[in-house]
Coordinates of C-alpha atoms in Angstrom, one line a residue:
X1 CA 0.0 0.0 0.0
X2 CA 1.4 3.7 -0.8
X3 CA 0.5 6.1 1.4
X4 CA 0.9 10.1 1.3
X5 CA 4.2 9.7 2.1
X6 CA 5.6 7.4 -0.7
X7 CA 4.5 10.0 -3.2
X8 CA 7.3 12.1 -4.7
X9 CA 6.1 15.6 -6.8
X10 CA 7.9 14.8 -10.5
X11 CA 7.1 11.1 -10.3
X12 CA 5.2 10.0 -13.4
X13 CA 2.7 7.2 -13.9
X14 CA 1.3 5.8 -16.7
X15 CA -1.7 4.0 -16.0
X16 CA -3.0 1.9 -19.3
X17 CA -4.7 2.1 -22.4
X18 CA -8.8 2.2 -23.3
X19 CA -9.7 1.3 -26.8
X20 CA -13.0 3.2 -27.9
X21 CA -16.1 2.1 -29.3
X22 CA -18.8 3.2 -31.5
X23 CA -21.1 1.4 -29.6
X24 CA -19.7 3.0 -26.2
X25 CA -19.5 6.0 -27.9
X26 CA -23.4 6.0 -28.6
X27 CA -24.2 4.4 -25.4
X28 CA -23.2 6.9 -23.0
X29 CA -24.4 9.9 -25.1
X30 CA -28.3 8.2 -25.2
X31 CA -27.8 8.2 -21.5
X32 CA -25.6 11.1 -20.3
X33 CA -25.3 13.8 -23.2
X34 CA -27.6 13.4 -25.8
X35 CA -26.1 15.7 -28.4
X36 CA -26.4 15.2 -32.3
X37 CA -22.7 15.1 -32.9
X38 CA -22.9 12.3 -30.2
X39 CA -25.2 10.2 -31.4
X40 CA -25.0 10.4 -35.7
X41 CA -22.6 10.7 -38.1
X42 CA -24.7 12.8 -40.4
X43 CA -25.2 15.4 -37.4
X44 CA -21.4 14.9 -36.8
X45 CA -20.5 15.6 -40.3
X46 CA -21.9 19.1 -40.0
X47 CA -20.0 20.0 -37.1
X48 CA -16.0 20.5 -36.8
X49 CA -16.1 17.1 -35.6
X50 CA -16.8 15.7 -38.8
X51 CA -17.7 12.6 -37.4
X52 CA -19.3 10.8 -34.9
X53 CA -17.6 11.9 -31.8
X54 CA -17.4 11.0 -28.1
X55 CA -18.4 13.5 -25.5
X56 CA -16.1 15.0 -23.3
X57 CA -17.3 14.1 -20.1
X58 CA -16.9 10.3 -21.7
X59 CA -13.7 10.6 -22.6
X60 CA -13.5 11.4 -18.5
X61 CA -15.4 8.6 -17.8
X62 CA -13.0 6.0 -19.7
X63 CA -9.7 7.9 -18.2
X64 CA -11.3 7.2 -14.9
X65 CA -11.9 3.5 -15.6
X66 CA -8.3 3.1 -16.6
X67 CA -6.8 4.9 -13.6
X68 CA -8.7 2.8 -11.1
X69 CA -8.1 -0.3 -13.1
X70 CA -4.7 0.5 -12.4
X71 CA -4.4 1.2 -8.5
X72 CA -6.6 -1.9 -8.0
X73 CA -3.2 -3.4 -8.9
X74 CA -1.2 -0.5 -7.6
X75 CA -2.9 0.0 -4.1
X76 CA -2.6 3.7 -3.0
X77 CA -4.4 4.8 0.2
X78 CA -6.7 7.0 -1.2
X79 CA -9.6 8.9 0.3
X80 CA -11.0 10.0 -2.9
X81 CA -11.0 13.4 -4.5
X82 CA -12.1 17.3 -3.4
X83 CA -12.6 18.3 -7.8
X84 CA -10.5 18.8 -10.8
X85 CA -8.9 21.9 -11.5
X86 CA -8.1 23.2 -15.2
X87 CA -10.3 20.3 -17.2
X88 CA -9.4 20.9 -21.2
X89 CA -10.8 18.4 -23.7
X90 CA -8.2 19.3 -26.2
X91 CA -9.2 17.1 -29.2
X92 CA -11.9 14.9 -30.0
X93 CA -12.0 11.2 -29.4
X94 CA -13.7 9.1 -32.4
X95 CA -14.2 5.3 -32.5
X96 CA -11.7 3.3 -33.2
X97 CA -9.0 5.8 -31.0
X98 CA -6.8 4.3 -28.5
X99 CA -6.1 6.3 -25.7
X100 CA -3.4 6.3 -23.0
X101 CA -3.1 7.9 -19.6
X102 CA -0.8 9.1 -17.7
X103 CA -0.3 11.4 -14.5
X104 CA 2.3 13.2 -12.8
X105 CA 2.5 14.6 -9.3
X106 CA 3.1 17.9 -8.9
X107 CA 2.9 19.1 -5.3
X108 CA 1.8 17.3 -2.2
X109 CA 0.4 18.9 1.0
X110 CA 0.2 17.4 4.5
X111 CA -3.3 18.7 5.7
X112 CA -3.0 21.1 8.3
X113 CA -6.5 20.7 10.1
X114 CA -6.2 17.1 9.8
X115 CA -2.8 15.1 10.9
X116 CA -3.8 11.6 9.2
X117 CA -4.1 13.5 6.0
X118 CA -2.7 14.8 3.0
X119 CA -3.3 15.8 -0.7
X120 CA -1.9 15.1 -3.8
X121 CA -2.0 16.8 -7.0
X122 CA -1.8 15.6 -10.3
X123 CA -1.4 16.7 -13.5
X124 CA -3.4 13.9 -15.9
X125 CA -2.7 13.7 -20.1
X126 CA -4.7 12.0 -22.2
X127 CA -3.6 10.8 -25.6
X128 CA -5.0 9.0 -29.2
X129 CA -2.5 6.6 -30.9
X130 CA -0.7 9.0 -32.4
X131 CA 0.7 10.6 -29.6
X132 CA -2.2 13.6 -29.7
X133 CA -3.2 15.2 -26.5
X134 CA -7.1 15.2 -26.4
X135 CA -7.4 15.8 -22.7
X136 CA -5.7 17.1 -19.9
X137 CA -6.5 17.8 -16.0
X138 CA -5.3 19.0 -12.7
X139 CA -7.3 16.2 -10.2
X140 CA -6.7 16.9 -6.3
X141 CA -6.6 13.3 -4.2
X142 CA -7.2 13.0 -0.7
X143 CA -4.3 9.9 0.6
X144 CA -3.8 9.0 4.2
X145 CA -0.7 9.6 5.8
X146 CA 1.6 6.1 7.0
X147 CA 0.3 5.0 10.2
X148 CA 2.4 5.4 13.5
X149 CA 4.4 2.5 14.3
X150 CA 3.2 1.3 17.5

């Protein structure tokens, strides 16, 4: 287990891959963000997209699913998050688009109210197969400091 302490600001991460569907794609924009340009290729094709695209707050959905895919292997004593700070969707995400995430820390701080607590934050980069940011994001995690030795 990694606790607050065992996190160094520069160290970088890279937490996996997610390969993108159509069928996602379409899934989660009936359900959370029915948009045209979400939903059809013909409504896409009239929009800079130029073709059916995911929706941003999917492409957060899938980064999420990677990241936590990867501390279920890579146990961190996380006390979940306060927000996300500077959220850019950068470029869209299409079927067919693989994309890879990765995080670096870039400042820690012990909580001051609360001894058994600290917070991390990280910058997150999201990118297609070809190396193309499409989304980038400041998140803020809550960890739990080591325990005493008793």
């Amino acid at each position: 287990m990694k606790y607050f302490e065992d996190m160094e600001v520069g160290a970088e991460t890279e937490f996996g891959h997610y390969d993108v569907t159509r069928e996602e794609i379409l899934e989660f924009a009936r359900k959370y963000d029915p948009q045209p340009f979400h939903l059809s290729d013909e409504a896409a094709a009239e929009t800079h997209f130029g073709r059916l695209a995911a929706s941003g707050w999917h492409t957060c959905a899938m980064t999420m699913a990677v990241i936590v895919g990867h501390l279920s292997k890579d146990r961190q004593a996380g006390l979940g998050s306060p927000g996300v700070d500077d959220l850019r969707w950068l470029r869209p995400v299409y079927p067919g688009d693989r994309l890879t995430v990765s995080g670096k820390i870039i400042e820690k701080t012990p909580s001051r109210s609360k001894p058994d607590i600290g917070s991390i934050r990280t910058e997150t980069i999201v990118t297609n197969q070809d190396g193309v940011r499409v989304m980038r994001f400041i998140s803020i995690v809550l960890m739990r400091r080591r325990p005493a030795e008793t």
